[in-house]
XYZ file of C-alpha atoms in Angstrom:
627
model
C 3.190 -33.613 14.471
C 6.543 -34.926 14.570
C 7.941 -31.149 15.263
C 5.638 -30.239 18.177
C 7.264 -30.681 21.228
C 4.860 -29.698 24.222
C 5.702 -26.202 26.246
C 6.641 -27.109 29.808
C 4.113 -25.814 32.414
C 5.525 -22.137 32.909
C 5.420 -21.214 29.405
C 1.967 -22.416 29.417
C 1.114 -20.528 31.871
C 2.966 -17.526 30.985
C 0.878 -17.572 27.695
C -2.219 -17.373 29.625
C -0.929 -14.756 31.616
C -0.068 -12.781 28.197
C -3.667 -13.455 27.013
C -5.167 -11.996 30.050
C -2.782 -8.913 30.010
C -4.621 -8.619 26.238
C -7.644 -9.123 27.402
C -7.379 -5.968 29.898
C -5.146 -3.678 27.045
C -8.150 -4.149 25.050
C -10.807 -3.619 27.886
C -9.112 -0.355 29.328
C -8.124 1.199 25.492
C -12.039 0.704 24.195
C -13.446 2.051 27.914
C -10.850 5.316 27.078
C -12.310 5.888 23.733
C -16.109 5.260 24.546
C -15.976 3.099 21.471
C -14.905 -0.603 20.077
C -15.047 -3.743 19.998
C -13.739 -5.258 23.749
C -15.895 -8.659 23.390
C -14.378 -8.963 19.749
C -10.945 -8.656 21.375
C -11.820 -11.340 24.595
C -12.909 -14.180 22.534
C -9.304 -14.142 20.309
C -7.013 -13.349 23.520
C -4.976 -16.929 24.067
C -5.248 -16.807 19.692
C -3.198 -13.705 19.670
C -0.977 -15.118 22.949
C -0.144 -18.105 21.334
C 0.295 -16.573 18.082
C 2.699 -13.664 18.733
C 4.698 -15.060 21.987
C 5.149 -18.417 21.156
C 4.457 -19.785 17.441
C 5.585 -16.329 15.098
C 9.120 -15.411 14.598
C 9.287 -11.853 14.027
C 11.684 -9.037 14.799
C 9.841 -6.774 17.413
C 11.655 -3.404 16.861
C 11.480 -4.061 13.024
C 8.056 -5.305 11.944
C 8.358 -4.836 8.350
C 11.160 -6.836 7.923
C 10.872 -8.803 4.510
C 11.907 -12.576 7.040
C 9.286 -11.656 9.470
C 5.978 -14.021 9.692
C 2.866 -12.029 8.349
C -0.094 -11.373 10.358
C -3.185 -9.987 8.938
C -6.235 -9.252 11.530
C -9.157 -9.961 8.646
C -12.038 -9.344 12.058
C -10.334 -5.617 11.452
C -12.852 -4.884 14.298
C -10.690 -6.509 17.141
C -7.800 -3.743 16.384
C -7.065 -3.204 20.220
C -6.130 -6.577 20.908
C -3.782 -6.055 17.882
C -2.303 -3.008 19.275
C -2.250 -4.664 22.509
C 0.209 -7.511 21.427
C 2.266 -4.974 19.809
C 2.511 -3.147 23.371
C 2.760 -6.392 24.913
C 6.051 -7.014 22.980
C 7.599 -3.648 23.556
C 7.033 -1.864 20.103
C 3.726 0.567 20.665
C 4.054 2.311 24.436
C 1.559 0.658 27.051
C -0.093 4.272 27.519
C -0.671 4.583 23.427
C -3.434 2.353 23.782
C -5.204 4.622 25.834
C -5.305 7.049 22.954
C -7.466 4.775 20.630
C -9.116 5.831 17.708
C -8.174 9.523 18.908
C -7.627 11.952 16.019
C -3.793 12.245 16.809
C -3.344 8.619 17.163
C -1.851 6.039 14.809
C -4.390 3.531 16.518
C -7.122 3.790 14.159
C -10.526 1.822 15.216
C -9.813 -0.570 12.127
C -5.886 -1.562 11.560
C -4.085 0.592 8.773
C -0.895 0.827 7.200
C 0.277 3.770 8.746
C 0.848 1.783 11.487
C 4.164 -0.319 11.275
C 3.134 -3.202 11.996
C 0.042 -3.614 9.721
C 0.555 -4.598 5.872
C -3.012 -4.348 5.107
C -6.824 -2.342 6.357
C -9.008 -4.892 7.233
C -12.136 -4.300 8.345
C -14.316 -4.696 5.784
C -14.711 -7.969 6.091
C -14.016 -10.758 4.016
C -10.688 -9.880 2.352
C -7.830 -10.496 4.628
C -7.820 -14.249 4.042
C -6.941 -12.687 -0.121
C -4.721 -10.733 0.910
C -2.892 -13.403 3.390
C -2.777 -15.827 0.327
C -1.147 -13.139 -2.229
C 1.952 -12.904 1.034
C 1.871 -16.144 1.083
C 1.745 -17.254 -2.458
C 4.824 -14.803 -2.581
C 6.847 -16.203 -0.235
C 6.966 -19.819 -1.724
C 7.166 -19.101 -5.355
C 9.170 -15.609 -5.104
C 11.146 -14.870 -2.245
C 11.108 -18.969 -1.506
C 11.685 -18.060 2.118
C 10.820 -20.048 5.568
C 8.761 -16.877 6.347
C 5.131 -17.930 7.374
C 1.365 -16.316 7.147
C -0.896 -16.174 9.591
C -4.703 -14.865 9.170
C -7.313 -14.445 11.786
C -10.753 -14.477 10.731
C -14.030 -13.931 12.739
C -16.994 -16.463 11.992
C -19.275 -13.605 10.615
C -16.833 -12.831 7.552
C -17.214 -16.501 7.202
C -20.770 -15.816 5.201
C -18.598 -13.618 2.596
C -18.151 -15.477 -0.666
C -14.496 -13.377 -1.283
C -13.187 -16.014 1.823
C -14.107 -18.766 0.187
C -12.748 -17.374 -3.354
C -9.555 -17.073 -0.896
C -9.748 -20.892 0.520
C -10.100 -22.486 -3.155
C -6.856 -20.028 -4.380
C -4.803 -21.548 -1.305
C -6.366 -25.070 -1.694
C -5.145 -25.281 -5.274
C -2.027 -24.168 -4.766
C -0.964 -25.728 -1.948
C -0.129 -22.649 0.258
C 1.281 -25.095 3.170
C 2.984 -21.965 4.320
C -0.412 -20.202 5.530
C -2.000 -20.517 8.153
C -6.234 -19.336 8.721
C -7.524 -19.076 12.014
C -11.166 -19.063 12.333
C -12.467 -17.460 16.013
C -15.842 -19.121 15.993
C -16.980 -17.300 19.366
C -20.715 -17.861 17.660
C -22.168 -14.179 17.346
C -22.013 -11.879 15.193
C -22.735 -8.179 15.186
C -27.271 -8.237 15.424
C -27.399 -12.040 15.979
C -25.986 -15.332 16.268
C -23.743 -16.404 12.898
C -25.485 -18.831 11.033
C -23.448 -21.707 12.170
C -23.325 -20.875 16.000
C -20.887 -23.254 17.118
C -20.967 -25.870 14.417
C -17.182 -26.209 14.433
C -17.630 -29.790 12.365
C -19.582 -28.130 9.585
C -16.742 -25.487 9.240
C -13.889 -28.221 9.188
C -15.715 -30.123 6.439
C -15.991 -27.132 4.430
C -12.438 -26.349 4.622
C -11.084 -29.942 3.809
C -13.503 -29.505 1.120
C -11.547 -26.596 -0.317
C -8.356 -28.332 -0.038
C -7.200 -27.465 3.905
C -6.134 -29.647 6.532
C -8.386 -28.611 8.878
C -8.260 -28.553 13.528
C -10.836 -28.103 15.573
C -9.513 -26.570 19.346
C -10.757 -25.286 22.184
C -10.067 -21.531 21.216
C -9.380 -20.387 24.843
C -6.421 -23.485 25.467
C -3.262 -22.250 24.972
C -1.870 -26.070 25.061
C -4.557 -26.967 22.120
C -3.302 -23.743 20.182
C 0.467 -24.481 20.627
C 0.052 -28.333 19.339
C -2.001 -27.081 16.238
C -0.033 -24.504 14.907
C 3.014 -27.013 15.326
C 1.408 -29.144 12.831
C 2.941 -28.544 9.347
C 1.199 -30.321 6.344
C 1.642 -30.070 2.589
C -1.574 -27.779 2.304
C -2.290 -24.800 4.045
C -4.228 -25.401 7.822
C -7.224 -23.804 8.912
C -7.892 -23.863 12.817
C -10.751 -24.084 14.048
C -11.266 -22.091 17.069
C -14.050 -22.702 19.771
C -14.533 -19.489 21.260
C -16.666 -17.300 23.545
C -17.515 -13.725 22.489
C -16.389 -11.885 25.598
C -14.387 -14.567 27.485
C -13.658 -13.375 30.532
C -16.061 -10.502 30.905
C -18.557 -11.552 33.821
C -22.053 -10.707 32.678
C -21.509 -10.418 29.163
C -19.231 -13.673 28.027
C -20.978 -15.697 25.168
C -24.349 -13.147 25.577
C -25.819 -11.216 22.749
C -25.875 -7.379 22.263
C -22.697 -6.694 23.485
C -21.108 -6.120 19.852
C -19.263 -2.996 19.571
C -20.016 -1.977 22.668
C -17.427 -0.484 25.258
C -17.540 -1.478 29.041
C -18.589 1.453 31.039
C -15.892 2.300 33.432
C -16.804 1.054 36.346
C -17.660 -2.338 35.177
C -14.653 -1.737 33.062
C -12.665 -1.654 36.504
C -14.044 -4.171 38.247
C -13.691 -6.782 35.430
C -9.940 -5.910 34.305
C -10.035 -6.816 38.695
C -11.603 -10.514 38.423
C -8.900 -10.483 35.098
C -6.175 -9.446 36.694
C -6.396 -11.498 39.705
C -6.349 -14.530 37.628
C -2.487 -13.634 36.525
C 0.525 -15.762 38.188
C 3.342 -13.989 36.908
C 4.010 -10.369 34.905
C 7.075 -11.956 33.193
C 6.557 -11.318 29.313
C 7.742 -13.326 26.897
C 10.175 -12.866 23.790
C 8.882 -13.884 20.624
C 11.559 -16.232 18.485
C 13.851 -14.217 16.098
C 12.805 -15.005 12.152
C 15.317 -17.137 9.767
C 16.978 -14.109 7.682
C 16.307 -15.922 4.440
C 14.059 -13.556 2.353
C 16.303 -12.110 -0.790
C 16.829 -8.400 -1.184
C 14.544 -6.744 -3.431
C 14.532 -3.762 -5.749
C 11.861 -2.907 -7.497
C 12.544 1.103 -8.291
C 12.917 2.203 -11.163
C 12.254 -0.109 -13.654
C 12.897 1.039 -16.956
C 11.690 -1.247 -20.409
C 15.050 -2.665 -21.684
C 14.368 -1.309 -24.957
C 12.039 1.039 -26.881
C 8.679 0.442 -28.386
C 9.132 -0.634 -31.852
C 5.753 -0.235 -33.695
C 5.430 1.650 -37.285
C 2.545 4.698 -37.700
C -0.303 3.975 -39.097
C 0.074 -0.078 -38.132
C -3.168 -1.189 -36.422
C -2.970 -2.786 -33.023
C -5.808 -3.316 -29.903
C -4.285 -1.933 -27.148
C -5.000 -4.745 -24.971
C -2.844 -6.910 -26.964
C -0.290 -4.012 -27.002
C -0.806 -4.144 -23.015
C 0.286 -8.001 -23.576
C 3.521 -7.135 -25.760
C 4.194 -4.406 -23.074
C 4.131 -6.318 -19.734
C 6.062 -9.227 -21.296
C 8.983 -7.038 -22.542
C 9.130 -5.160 -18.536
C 9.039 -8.640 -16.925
C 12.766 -8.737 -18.990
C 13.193 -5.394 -17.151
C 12.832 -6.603 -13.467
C 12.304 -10.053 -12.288
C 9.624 -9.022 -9.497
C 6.948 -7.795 -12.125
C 4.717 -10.529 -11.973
C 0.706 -10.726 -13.613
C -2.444 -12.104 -12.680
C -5.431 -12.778 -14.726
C -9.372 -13.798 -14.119
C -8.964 -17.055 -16.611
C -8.873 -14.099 -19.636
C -5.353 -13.948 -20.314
C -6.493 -15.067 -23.699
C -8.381 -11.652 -23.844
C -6.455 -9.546 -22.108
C -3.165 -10.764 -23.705
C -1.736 -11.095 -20.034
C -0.559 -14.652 -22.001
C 2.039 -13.324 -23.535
C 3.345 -12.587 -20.364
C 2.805 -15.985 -19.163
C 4.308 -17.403 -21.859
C 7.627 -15.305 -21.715
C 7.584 -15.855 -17.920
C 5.513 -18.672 -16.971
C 6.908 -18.610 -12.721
C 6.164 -15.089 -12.312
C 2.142 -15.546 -13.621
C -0.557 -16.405 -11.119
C -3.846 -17.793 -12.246
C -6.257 -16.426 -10.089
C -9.329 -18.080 -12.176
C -12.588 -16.176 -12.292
C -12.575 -15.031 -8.855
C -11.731 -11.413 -9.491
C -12.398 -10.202 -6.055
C -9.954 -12.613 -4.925
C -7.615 -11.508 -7.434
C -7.395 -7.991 -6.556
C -6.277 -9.019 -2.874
C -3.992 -11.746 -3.983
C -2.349 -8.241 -5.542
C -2.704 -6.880 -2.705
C -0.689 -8.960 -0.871
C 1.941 -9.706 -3.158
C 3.223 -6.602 -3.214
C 3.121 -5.808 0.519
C 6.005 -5.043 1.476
C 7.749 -4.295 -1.983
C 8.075 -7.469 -3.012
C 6.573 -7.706 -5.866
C 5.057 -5.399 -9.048
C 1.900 -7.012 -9.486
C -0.417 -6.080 -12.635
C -3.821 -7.832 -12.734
C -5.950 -7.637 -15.685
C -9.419 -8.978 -17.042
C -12.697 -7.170 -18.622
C -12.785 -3.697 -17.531
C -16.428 -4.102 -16.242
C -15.071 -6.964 -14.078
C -13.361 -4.988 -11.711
C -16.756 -3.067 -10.501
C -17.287 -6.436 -8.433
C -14.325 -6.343 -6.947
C -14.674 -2.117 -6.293
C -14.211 -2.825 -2.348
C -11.579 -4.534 -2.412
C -10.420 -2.235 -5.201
C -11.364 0.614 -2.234
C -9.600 -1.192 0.269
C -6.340 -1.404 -1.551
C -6.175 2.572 -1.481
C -7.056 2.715 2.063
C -3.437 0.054 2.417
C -1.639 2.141 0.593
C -1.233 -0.257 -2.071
C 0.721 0.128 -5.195
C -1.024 -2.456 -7.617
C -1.640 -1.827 -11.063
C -4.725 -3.239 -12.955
C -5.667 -3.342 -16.484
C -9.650 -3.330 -17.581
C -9.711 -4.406 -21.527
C -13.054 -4.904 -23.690
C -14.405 -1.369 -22.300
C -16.930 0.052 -23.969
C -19.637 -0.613 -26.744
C -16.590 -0.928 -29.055
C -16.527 -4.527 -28.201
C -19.113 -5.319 -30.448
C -21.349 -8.037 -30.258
C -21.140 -9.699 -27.033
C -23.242 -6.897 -25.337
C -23.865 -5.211 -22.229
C -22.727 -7.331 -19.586
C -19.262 -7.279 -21.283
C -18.706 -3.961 -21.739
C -16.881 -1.703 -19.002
C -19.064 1.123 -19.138
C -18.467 2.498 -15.471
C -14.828 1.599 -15.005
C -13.393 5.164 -15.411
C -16.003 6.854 -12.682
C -15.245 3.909 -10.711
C -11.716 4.490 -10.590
C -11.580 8.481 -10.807
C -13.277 7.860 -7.289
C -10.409 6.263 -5.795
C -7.987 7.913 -3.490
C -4.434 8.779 -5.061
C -5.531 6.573 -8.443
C -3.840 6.887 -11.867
C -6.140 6.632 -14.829
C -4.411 5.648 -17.627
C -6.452 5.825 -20.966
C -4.080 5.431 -23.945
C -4.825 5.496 -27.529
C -2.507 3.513 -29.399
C -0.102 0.492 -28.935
C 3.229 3.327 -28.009
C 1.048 4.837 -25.129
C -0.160 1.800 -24.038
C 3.422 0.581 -23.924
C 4.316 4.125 -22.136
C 1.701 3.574 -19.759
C 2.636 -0.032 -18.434
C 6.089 1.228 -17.924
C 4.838 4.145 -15.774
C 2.406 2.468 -13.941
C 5.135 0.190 -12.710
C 6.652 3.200 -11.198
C 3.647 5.157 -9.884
C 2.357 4.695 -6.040
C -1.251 3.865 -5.423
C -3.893 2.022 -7.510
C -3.014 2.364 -11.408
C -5.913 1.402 -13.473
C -4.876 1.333 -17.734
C -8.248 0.910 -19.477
C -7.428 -0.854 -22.858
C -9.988 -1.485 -26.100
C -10.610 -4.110 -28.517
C -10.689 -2.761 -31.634
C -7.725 -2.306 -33.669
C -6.698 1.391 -34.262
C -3.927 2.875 -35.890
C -0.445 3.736 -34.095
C -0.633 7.100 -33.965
C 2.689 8.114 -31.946
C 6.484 7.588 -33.026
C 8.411 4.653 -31.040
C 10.082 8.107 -29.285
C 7.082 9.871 -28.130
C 7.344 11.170 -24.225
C 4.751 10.793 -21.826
C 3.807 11.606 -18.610
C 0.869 11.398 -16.324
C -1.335 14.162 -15.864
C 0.097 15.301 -19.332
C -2.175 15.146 -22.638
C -1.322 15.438 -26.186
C -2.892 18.222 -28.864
C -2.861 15.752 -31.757
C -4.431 18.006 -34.305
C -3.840 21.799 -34.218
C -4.286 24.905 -36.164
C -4.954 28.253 -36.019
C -7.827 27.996 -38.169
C -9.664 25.743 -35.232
C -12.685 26.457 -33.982
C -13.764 23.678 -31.613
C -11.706 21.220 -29.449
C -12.582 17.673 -29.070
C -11.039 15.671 -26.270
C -11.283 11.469 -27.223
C -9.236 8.413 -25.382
C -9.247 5.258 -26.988
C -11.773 3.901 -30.100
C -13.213 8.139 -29.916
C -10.035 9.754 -30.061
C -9.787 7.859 -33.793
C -13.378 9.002 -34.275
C -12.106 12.399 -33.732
C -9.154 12.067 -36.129
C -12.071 10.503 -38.547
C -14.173 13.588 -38.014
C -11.518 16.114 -38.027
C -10.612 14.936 -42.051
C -14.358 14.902 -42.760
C -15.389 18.289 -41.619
C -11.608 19.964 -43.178
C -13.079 18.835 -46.049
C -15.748 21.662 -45.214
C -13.614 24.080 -44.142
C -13.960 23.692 -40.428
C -11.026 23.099 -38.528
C -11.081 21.011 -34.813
C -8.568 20.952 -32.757
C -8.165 17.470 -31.343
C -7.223 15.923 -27.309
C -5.865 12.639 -26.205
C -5.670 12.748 -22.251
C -3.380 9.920 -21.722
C -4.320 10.049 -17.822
C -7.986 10.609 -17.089
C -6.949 10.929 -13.540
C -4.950 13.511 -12.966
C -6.383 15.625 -16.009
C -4.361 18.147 -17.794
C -6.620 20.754 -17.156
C -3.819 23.546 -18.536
C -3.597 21.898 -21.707
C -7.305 21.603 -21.992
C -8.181 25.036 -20.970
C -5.437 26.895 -23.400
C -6.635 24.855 -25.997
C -10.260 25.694 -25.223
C -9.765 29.058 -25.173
C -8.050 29.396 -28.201
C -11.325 27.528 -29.973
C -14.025 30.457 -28.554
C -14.041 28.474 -25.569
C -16.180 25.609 -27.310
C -15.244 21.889 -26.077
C -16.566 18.121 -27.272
C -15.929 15.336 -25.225
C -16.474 12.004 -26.698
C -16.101 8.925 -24.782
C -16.868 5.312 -24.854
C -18.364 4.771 -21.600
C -21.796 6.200 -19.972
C -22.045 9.941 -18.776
C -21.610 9.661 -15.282
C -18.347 10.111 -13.998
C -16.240 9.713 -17.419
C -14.223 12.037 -19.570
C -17.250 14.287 -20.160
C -17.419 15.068 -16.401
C -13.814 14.960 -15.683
C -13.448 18.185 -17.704
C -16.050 19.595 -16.590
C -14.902 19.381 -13.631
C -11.244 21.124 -14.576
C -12.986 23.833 -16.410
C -16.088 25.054 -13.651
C -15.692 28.781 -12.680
C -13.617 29.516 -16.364
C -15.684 31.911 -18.259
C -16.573 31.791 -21.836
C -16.205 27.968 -21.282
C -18.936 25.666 -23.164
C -18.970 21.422 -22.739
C -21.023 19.360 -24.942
C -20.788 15.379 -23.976
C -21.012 12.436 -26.127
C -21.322 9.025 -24.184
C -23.258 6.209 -24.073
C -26.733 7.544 -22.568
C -28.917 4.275 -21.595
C -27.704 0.407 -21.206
C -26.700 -0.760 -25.072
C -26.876 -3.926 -26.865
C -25.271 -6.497 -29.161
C -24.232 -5.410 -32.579
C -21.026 -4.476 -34.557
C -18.542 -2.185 -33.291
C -19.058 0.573 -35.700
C -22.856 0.224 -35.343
C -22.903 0.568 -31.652
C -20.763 3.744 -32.030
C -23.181 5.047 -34.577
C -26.133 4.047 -32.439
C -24.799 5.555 -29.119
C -23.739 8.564 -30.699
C -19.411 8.601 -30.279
C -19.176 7.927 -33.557
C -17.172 10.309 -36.855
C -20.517 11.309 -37.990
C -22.001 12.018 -34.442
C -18.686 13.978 -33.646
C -19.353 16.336 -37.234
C -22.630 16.925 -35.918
C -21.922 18.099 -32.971
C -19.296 20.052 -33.991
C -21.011 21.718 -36.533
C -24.187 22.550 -33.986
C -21.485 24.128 -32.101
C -20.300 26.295 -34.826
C -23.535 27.299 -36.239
C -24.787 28.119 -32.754
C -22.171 30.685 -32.329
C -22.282 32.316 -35.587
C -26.100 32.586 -34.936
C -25.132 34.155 -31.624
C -23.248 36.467 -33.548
């Protein structure tokens, strides 16, 4: 408290001013598209007034500069009053507005990152207050800059358990540089929220979790200046009495108005009864930001040496995913790893204990951990890798799915996929993780086979835009690359060839040794397989696979550790429809499996040595009967 000092009477008033010029941006751009959220926008207009034109320091004309405060809209849904402060302060054209949610327009009905002044889509709700806390966790322990973040949450996403994941992450760590807002303007999209206006039963939650917690009056700009002057030693959560629709005559604080555009004349009389209300059309100037954020490269990062594992040594490649991200966090001090309290599992320890600043604990809260990702490397900042059980990330598959949508370059590493784990059983085993991922947007896929391409694949993920997922096994296998092998995405590798072969097998991970296994069996019998390792899932090499399939009659086995649908098996089938003479027989896990050894589980689902010789003998037979 001892840094507020009270705006004199004109700024106040100017403020409210501001507010009510949002309040008719956002009224006139939803009425122009016939579509929106206008009472979504009304209830948060002296939050954003306050916010942007008196309390953030921020360079208009440059909104992604790395000194900046952050802002992140998690009610996604109130994007016009959004683009309406960024009007109001001179960056976006007042007439842009009026082009809202058009096809040709940058205003997009939820906030995205094409726009310059958004780091990350919101709009499913829930996950901006993750995202806020990965920018935030940044700039105290990385950049270690005065730069602040601010997130503004509607009191619907308040029922979403990935905020309150988000609340206990900033609790814990003391995050006294962010900053929630909560608009509690008590309705939510088909009925009241479950709270209403219950303000006291939201502040007790939040000093629960850790946060110093302020109740306002949501629509006084003199309450919201004092209580984003307080600064504590723990992030602050305020509390925001609001009305849904403040200012609209008619529809303020009534239900059924959600999503709903004014028609135009209403539209016109109420941005009237608004406008009249305003004393002065002086704008204000938000404060300039404290250039104190460090410079920050991370192109290019290369591992400072190469691997150095021998042939034939046997290694898991999640612990050779440990051994990898350790040596690049040598290679660039902005790499930094998170973990779901399995570091043990996934190896990310070794990491952690090379470089014990640059690890974040996210706990098991992996839906929180994807956006803490997220938001650490917004703006370049950081090289985040997260890791934890493969079939982990399906719960966190929106956020996952909202990452692409920001245009987010994380990188995230699944271990334990498969049966191949062995006796813990199903609800360990990532069994879905590679359809899940080949379904995102601009993914990589990353599927390597031993410890060298696991250590390839860490160093290329850390280069690659978008979402890189590198699923990685338990089971020891043997290194089957030299230390100088080359790879590349989209590019596989023919590790068994002759011109004797007759069938090609394509395996990744514990199959690709099956395949090996199977390929010494059956030369024993005079039949000759070529054999596949993809590397990269997603993009496939579909040249390599098709010359190689066509110079074995055309015959292909896939062999995968992970169910049917939307694995390896369909992935090339996929690359090879329309090609003629083509055949694809699939081996993968066909019903929900159970606790056993490794090598029984194999056996018993089929992606085993012995089910690969059967299949590939079928597959011979069948053509020489054909003949």
């Amino acid at each position: 408290m001892e840094d507020y000092h009270k705006p004199d009477q004109q700024t106040l008033q100017a403020l409210k001013d501001t507010a009510n010029r949002l309040r008719i941006s956002s009224i006139k751009a939803t009425t122009a598209a016939g579509s929106g959220h206008p009472t979504s926008c009304c209830s948060a207009a002296e939050i954003m007034s306050v916010l942007f034109f008196h309390t953030m320091r921020y360079k208009v004309q440059d909104p992604r500069n790395a000194s900046n405060d952050r802002f992140v809209l998690s009610k996604g849904h109130a994007a016009p009053i959004l683009y309406s402060v960024w009007a109001e302060a001179g960056f976006l054209q007042e007439t842009e507005l009026l082009n809202l949610r058009k096809i040709d327009s940058v205003l997009e009905g939820h906030p995205v990152p094409k726009q310059a002044f958004t780091d990350v889509a919101t709009g499913s709700l829930g996950q901006g207050l993750g995202a806020a806390c990965g920018m935030a966790y940044t700039g105290k322990f990385f950049d270690r800059a005065s730069y602040r973040v601010y997130c503004l949450l509607g009191d619907g996403e308040l029922s979403e358990g990935s905020v309150w994941e988000a609340m206990a992450f900033a609790g814990f760590y003391k995050l006294d540089n962010l900053v929630a807002i909560f608009d509690v303007n008590r309705l939510g999209q088909s009925d009241p929220a479950p709270l209403q206006h219950h303000v006291e039963i939201y502040q007790k939650r939040c000093e629960a979790f850790g946060w110093h917690a302020i109740i306002v009056d949501g629509h006084s700009v003199e309450e919201l200046c004092k209580a984003f002057g307080q600064a504590k030693h723990q992030p602050t959560a305020i509390i925001a009495k609001t009305f849904k629709g403040k200012g609209i005559s008619g529809v303020e604080d009534k239900e059924s108005w959600h999503g709903k555009p004014l028609p135009k004349n209403m539209a016109e009389q109420v941005i009237q009864e608004i406008d009249d209300k305003i004393q002065n059309k002086k704008k204000l100037s938000p404060a300039l930001p404290e250039e104190d954020a460090p410079v920050v490269n991370i192109r290019n990062i290369k591992m400072p040496s190469p691997p150095t594992y021998k042939v034939g040594e046997k290694w898991a490649t999640r612990k050779a995913y440990g051994v990898a991200l350790a040596k690049l966090g040598h290679a660039n001090d902005r790499v930094i790893a998170l973990d779901g309290d399995t570091k043990n599992s996934t190896f990310s320890e070794l990491f952690k204990k090379e470089h014990p600043s640059r690890y974040i604990e996210c706990y098991i809260a992996e839906q929180n951990m994807v956006s803490i990702a997220v938001g650490c490397a917004t703006r370049d900042r950081t090289v985040a890798f997260a890791s934890t059980f493969a079939t982990f990330f399906t719960r966190a598959f929106d956020q996952i799915r909202m990452a692409a949508i920001s245009d987010s370059n994380i990188n995230l590493c699944g271990s334990h996929c498969g049966v191949s784990i062995g006796e813990d059983g199903p609800s360990q085993m990532g069994l879905e993780d590679l359809c899940m991922f080949r379904a995102v947007p601009n993914a990589t896929v990353f599927y390597p086979s031993d410890a060298v391409a696991t250590e390839k694949a860490v160093e290329i993920a850390a280069n690659t835009k978008g979402i890189c997922f590198i699923r990685t096994s338990r089971p020891e296998n043997p290194v089957i690359y030299s230390n100088n092998e080359d790879f590349h995405i989209g590019q596989a590798k023919v590790i068994l060839k002759s011109k004797d072969d007759q069938v090609t097998v394509i395996g990744a991970g514990v199959t690709l040794h099956e395949a090996l296994a199977a390929a010494e069996h059956l030369r024993k019998e005079k039949i000759f397989i070529r054999v596949i390792d993809p590397f990269t899932i997603k993009p496939l090499d579909k040249k390599t696979i098709l010359e190689n399939a066509k110079a074995t009659k055309g015959r292909i086995i896939t062999v995968e550790d992970h169910y049917h649908e939307g694995g390896i098996g369909e992935a090339v089938c996929a690359a090879v429809v329309g090609e003629p003479g083509i055949t694809v027989h699939r081996l993968a896990v066909c019903q929900v499996p159970r606790s056993g050894k490794s090598a029984e589980l194999l056996k018993m689902f089929g992606i085993d040595k012995d089910a690969i010789v059967q299949a590939v003998k079928s597959a011979v037979s069948k053509s020489r009967n054909a003949e």
